[in-house]
PDB file of C-alpha atoms in Angstrom:
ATOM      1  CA  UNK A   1     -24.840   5.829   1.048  1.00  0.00           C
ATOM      2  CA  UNK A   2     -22.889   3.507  -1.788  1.00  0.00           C
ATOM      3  CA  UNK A   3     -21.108   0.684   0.349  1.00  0.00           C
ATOM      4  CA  UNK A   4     -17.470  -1.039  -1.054  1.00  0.00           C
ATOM      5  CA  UNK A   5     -16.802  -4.172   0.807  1.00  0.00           C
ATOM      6  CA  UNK A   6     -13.139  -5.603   0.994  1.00  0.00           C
ATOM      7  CA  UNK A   7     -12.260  -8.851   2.449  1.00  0.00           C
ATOM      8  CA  UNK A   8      -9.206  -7.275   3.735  1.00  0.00           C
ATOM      9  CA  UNK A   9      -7.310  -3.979   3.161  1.00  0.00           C
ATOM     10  CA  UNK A  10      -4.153  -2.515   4.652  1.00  0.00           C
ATOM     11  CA  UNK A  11      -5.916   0.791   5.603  1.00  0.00           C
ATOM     12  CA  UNK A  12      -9.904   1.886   4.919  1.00  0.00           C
ATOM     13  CA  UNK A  13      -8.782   5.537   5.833  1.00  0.00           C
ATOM     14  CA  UNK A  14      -5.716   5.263   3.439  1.00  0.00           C
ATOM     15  CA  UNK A  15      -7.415   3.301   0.445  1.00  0.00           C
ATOM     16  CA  UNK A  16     -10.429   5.645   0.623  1.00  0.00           C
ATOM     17  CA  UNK A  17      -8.169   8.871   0.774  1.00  0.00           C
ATOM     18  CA  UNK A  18      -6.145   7.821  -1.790  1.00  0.00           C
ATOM     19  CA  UNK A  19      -9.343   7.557  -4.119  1.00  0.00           C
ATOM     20  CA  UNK A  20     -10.517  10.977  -3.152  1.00  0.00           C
ATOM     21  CA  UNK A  21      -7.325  12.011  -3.845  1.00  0.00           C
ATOM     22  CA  UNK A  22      -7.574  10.220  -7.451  1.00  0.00           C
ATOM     23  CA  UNK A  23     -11.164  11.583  -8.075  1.00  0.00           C
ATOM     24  CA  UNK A  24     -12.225   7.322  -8.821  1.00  0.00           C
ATOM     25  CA  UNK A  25     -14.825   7.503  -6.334  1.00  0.00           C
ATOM     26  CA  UNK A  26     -18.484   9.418  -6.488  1.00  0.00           C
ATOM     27  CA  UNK A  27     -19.578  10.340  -2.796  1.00  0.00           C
ATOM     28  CA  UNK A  28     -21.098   9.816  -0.823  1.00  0.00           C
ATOM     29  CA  UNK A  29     -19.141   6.412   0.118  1.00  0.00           C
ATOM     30  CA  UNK A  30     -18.384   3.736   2.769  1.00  0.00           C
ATOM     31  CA  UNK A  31     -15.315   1.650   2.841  1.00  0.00           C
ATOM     32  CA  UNK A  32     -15.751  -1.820   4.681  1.00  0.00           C
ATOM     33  CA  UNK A  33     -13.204  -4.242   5.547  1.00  0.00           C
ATOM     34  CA  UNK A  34     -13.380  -7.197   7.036  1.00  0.00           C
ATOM     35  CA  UNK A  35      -9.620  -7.092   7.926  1.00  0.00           C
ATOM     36  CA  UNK A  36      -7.084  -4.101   8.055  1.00  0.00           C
ATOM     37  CA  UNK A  37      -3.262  -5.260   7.434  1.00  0.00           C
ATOM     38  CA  UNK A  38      -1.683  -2.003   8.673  1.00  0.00           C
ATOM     39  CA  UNK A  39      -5.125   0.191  10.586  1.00  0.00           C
ATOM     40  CA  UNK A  40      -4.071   3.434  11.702  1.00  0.00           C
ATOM     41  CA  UNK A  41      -4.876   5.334  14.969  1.00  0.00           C
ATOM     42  CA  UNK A  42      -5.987   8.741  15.430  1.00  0.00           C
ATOM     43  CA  UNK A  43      -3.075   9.410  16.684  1.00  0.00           C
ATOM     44  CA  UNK A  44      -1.094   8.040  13.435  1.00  0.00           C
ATOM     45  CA  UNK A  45       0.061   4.694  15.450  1.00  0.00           C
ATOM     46  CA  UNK A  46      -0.743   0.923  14.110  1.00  0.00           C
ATOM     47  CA  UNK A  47      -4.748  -0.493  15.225  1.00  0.00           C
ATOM     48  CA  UNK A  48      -3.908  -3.670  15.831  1.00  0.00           C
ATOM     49  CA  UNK A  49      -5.561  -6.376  14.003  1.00  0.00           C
ATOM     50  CA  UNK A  50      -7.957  -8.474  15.840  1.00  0.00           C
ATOM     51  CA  UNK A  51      -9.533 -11.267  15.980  1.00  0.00           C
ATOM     52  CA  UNK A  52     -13.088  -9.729  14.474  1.00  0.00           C
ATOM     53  CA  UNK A  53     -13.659  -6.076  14.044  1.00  0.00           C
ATOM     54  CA  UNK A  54     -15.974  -3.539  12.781  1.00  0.00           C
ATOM     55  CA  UNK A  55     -13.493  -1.283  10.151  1.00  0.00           C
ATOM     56  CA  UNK A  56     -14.678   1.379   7.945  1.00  0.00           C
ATOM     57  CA  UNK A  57     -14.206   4.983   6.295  1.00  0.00           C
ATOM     58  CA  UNK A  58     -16.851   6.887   4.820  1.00  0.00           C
ATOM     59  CA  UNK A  59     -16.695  10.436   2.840  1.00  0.00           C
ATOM     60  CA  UNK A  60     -19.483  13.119   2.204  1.00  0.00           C
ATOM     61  CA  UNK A  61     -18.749  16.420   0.650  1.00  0.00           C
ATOM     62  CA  UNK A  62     -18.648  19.271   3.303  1.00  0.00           C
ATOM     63  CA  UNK A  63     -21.853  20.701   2.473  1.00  0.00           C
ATOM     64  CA  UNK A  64     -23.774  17.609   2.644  1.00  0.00           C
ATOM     65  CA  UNK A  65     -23.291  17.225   6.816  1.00  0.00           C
ATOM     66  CA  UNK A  66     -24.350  19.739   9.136  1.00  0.00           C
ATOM     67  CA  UNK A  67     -22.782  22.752   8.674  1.00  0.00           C
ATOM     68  CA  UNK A  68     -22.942  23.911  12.250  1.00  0.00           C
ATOM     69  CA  UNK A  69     -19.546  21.327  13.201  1.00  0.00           C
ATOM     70  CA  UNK A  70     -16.678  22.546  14.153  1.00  0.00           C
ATOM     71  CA  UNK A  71     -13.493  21.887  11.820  1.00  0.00           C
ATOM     72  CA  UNK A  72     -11.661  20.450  15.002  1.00  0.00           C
ATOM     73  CA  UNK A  73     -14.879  18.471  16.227  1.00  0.00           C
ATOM     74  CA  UNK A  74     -15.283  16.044  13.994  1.00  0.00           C
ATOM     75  CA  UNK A  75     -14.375  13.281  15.602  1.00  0.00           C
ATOM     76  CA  UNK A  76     -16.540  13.906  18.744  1.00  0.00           C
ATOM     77  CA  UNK A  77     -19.457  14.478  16.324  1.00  0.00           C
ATOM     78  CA  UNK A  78     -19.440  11.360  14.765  1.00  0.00           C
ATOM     79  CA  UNK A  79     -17.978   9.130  17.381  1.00  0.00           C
ATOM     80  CA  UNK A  80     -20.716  10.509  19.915  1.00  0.00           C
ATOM     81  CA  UNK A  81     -23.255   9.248  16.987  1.00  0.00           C
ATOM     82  CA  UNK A  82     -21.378   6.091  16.361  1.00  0.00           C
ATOM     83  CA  UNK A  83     -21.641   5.456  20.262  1.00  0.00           C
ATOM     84  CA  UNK A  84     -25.356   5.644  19.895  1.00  0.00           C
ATOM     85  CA  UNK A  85     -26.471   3.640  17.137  1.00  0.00           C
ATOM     86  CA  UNK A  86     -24.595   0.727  18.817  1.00  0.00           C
ATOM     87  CA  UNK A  87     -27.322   0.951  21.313  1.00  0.00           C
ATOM     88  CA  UNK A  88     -25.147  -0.204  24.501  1.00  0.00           C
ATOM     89  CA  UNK A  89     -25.169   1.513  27.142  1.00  0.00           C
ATOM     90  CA  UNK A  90     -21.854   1.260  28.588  1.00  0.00           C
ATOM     91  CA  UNK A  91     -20.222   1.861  25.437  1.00  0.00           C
ATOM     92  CA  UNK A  92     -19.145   5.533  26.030  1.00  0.00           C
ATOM     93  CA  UNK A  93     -16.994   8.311  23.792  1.00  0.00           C
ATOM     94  CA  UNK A  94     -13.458   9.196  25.679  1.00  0.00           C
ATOM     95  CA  UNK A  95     -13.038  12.532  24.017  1.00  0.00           C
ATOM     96  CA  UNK A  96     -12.375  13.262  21.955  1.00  0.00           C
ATOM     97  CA  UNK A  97     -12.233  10.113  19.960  1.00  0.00           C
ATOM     98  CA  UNK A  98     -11.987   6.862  22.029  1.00  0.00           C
ATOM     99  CA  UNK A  99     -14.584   3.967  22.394  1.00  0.00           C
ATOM    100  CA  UNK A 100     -14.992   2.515  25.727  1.00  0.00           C
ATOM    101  CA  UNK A 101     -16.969  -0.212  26.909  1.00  0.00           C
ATOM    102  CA  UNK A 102     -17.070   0.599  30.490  1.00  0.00           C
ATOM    103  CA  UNK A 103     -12.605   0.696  31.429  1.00  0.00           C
ATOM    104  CA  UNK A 104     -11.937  -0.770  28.478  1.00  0.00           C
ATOM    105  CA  UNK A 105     -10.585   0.719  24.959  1.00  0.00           C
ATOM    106  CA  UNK A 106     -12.596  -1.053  22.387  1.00  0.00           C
ATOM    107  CA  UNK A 107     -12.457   1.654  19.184  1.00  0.00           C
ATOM    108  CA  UNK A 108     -11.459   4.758  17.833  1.00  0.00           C
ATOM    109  CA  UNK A 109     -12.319   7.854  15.427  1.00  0.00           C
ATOM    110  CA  UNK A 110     -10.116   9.437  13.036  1.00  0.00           C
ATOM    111  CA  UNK A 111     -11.294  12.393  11.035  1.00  0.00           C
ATOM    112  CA  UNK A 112      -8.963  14.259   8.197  1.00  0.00           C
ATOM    113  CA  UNK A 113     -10.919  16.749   5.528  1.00  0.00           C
ATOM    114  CA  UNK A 114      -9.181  16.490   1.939  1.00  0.00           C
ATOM    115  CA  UNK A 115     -10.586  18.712  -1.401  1.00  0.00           C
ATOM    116  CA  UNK A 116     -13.652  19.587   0.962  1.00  0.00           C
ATOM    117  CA  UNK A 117     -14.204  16.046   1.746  1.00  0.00           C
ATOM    118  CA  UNK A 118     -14.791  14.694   5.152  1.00  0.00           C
ATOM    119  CA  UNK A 119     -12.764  11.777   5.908  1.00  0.00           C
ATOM    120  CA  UNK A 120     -13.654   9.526   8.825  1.00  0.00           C
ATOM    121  CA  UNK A 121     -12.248   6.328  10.302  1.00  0.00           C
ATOM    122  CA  UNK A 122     -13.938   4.049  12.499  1.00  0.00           C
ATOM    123  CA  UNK A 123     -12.744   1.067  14.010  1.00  0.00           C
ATOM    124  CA  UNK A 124     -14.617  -1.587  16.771  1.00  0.00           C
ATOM    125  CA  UNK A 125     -13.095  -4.314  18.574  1.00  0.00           C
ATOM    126  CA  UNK A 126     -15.882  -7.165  18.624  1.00  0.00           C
ATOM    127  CA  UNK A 127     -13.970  -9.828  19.106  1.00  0.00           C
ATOM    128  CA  UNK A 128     -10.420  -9.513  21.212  1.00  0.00           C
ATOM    129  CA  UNK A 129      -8.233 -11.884  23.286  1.00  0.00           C
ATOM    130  CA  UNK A 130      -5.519  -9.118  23.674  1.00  0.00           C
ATOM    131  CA  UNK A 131      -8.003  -5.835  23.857  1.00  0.00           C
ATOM    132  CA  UNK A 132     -11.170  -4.893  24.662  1.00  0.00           C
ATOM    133  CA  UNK A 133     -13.911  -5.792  22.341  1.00  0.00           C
ATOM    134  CA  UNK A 134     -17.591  -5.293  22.669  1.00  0.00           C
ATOM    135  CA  UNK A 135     -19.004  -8.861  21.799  1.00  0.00           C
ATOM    136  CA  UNK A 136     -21.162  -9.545  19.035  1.00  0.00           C
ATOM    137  CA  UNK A 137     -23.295  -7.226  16.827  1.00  0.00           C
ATOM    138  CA  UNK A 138     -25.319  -7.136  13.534  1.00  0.00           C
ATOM    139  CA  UNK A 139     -22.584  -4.773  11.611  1.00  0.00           C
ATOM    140  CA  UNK A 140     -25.266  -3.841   9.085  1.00  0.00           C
ATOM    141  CA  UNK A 141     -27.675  -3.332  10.977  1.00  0.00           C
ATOM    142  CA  UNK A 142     -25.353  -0.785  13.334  1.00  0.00           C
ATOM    143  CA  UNK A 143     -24.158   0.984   9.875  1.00  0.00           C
ATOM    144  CA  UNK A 144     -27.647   1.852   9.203  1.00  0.00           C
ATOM    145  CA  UNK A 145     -28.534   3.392  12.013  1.00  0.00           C
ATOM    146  CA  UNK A 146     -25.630   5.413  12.142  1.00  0.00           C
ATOM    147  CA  UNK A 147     -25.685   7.020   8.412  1.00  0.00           C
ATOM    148  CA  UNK A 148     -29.554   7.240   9.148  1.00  0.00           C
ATOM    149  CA  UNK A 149     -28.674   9.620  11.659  1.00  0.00           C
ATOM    150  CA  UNK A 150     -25.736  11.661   9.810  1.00  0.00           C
ATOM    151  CA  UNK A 151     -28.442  11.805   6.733  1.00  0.00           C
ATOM    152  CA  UNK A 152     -31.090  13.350   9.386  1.00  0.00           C
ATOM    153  CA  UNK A 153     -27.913  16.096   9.897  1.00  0.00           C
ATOM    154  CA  UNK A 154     -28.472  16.558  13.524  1.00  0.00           C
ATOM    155  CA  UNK A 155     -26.545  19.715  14.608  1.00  0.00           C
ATOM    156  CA  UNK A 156     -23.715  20.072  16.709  1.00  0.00           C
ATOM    157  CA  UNK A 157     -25.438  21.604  19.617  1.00  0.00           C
ATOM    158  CA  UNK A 158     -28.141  18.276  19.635  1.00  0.00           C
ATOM    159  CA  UNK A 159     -25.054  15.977  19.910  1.00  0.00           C
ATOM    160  CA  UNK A 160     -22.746  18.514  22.303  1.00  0.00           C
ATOM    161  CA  UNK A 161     -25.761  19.068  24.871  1.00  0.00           C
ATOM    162  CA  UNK A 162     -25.998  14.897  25.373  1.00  0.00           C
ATOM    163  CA  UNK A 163     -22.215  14.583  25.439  1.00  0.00           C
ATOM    164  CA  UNK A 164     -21.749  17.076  27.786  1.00  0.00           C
ATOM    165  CA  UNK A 165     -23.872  15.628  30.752  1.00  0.00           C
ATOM    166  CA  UNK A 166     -21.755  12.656  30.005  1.00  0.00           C
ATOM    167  CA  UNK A 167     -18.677  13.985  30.010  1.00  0.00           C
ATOM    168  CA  UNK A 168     -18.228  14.560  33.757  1.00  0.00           C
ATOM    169  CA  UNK A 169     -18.996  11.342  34.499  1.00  0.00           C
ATOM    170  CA  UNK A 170     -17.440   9.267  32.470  1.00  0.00           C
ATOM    171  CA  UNK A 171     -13.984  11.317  32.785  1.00  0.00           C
ATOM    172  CA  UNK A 172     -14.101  11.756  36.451  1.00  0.00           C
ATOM    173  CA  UNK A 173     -10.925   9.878  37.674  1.00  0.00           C
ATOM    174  CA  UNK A 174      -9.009   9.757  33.725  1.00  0.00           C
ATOM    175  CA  UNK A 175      -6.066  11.767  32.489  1.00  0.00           C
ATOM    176  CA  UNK A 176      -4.034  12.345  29.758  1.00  0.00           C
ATOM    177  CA  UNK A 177      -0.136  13.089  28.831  1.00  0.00           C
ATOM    178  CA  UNK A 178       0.943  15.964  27.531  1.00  0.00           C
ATOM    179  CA  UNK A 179       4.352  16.151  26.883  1.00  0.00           C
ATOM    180  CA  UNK A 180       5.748  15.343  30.835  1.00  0.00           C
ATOM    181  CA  UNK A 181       2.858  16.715  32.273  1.00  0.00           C
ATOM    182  CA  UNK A 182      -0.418  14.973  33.528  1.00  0.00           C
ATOM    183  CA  UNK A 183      -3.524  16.496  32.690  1.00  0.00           C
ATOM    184  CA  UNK A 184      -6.436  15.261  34.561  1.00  0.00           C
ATOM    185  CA  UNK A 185     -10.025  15.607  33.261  1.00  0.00           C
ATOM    186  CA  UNK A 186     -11.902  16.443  36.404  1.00  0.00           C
ATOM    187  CA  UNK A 187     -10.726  20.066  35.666  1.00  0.00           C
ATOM    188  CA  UNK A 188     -11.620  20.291  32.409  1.00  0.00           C
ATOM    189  CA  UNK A 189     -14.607  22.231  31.070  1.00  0.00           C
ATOM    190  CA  UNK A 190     -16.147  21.201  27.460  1.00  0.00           C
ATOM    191  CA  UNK A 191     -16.428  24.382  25.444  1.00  0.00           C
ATOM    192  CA  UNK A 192     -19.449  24.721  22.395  1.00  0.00           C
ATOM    193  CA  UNK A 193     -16.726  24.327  20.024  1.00  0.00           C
ATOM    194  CA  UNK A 194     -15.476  20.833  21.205  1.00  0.00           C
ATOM    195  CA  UNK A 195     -12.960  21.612  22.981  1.00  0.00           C
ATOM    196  CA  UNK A 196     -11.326  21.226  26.475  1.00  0.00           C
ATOM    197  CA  UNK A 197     -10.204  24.270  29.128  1.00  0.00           C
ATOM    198  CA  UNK A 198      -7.967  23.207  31.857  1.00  0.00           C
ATOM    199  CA  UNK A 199      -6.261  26.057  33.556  1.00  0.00           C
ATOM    200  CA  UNK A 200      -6.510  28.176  31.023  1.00  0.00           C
ATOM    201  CA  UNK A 201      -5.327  26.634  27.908  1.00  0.00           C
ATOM    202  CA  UNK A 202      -7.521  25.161  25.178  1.00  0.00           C
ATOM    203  CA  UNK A 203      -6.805  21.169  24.194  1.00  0.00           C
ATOM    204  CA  UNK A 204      -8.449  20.306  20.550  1.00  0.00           C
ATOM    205  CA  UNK A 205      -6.296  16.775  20.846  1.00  0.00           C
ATOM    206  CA  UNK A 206      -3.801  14.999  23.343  1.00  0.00           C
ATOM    207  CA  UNK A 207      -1.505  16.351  20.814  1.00  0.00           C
TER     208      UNK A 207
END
């Protein structure tokens, strides 16, 4: 993995999509910034700057991942990784792309393909006085251990088996919105592919 470090940037997903898109860029590649102006959310909303975060975007070509994934699974895939190389254990994945440390929202995944390229977007609070944050870490030494284990190419069924007993637990008394309806996670069941059934309709996002 080639790593480009930026004192600051508006957007790591942005800048390195915008590359892709320009071909400037040989993959695969990690984009680090010290500071985002203008993060994004998975969701498309502002990440709002804190005081000191962990923000980056890497890219590998399709066919140089595990090609067991699911398109729509991303996310959980490498945010269930992320979640482990920070070796904490109450740091936990809200699916299917939130960071928790224990109630509290301290990072999220984003994951786009472009021209067979996977896209993905991490961001960690580590320091916060308005958010959560999950203290202090050795960023290098957490970015290692996490492309270690995406070069190893685990498959999706070694990181959805782990997830899975999780799951449950961690999403016990939660819910989420959709549209004026309130969807609660005790009833869901986590399919192979990733995604959630609740009374008979599939969720792939709180979309």
């Amino acid at each position: 993995m080639r790593f480009c470090y930026f004192k600051t940037l508006p957007s790591t997903q942005l800048y390195l999509l915008q590359q892709i898109k320009d071909g400037t860029l040989d993959l695969p590649v990690c984009v680090v910034a010290r500071h985002q102006s203008s993060g994004i959310g998975s969701r498309h909303q502002v990440w709002e700057s804190v005081e000191k975060a962990l923000t980056f975007s890497f890219a590998y070509p399709l066919g140089d991942l595990s090609s067991d994934v699911p398109q729509q699974s991303w996310s959980v895939y490498f945010g269930y990784l992320f979640k482990q190389s920070l070796q904490t254990p109450c740091v936990w994945l809200k699916w299917p792309n939130d960071l928790y440390k224990e109630k509290a929202k301290i990072g999220g995944v984003m994951t786009q393909i472009c021209h067979n390229v996977v896209v993905c977007g991490i961001g960690l609070n580590l320091q916060a006085s308005q958010h959560g944050a999950l203290g202090e870490v050795d960023s290098t030494e957490v970015l290692t251990r996490f492309f270690a284990m995406l070069e190893a190419k685990p498959s999706w069924l070694s990181v959805l088996e782990p997830y899975s007993l999780e799951f449950k637990t961690n999403h016990y008394d939660l819910h989420f919105k959709q549209g004026d309806q309130q969807i609660f996670f005790k009833e869901a069941h986590l399919l192979e592919d990733g995604a959630l059934l609740i009374a008979g309709k599939k969720y792939y996002s709180y979309r």
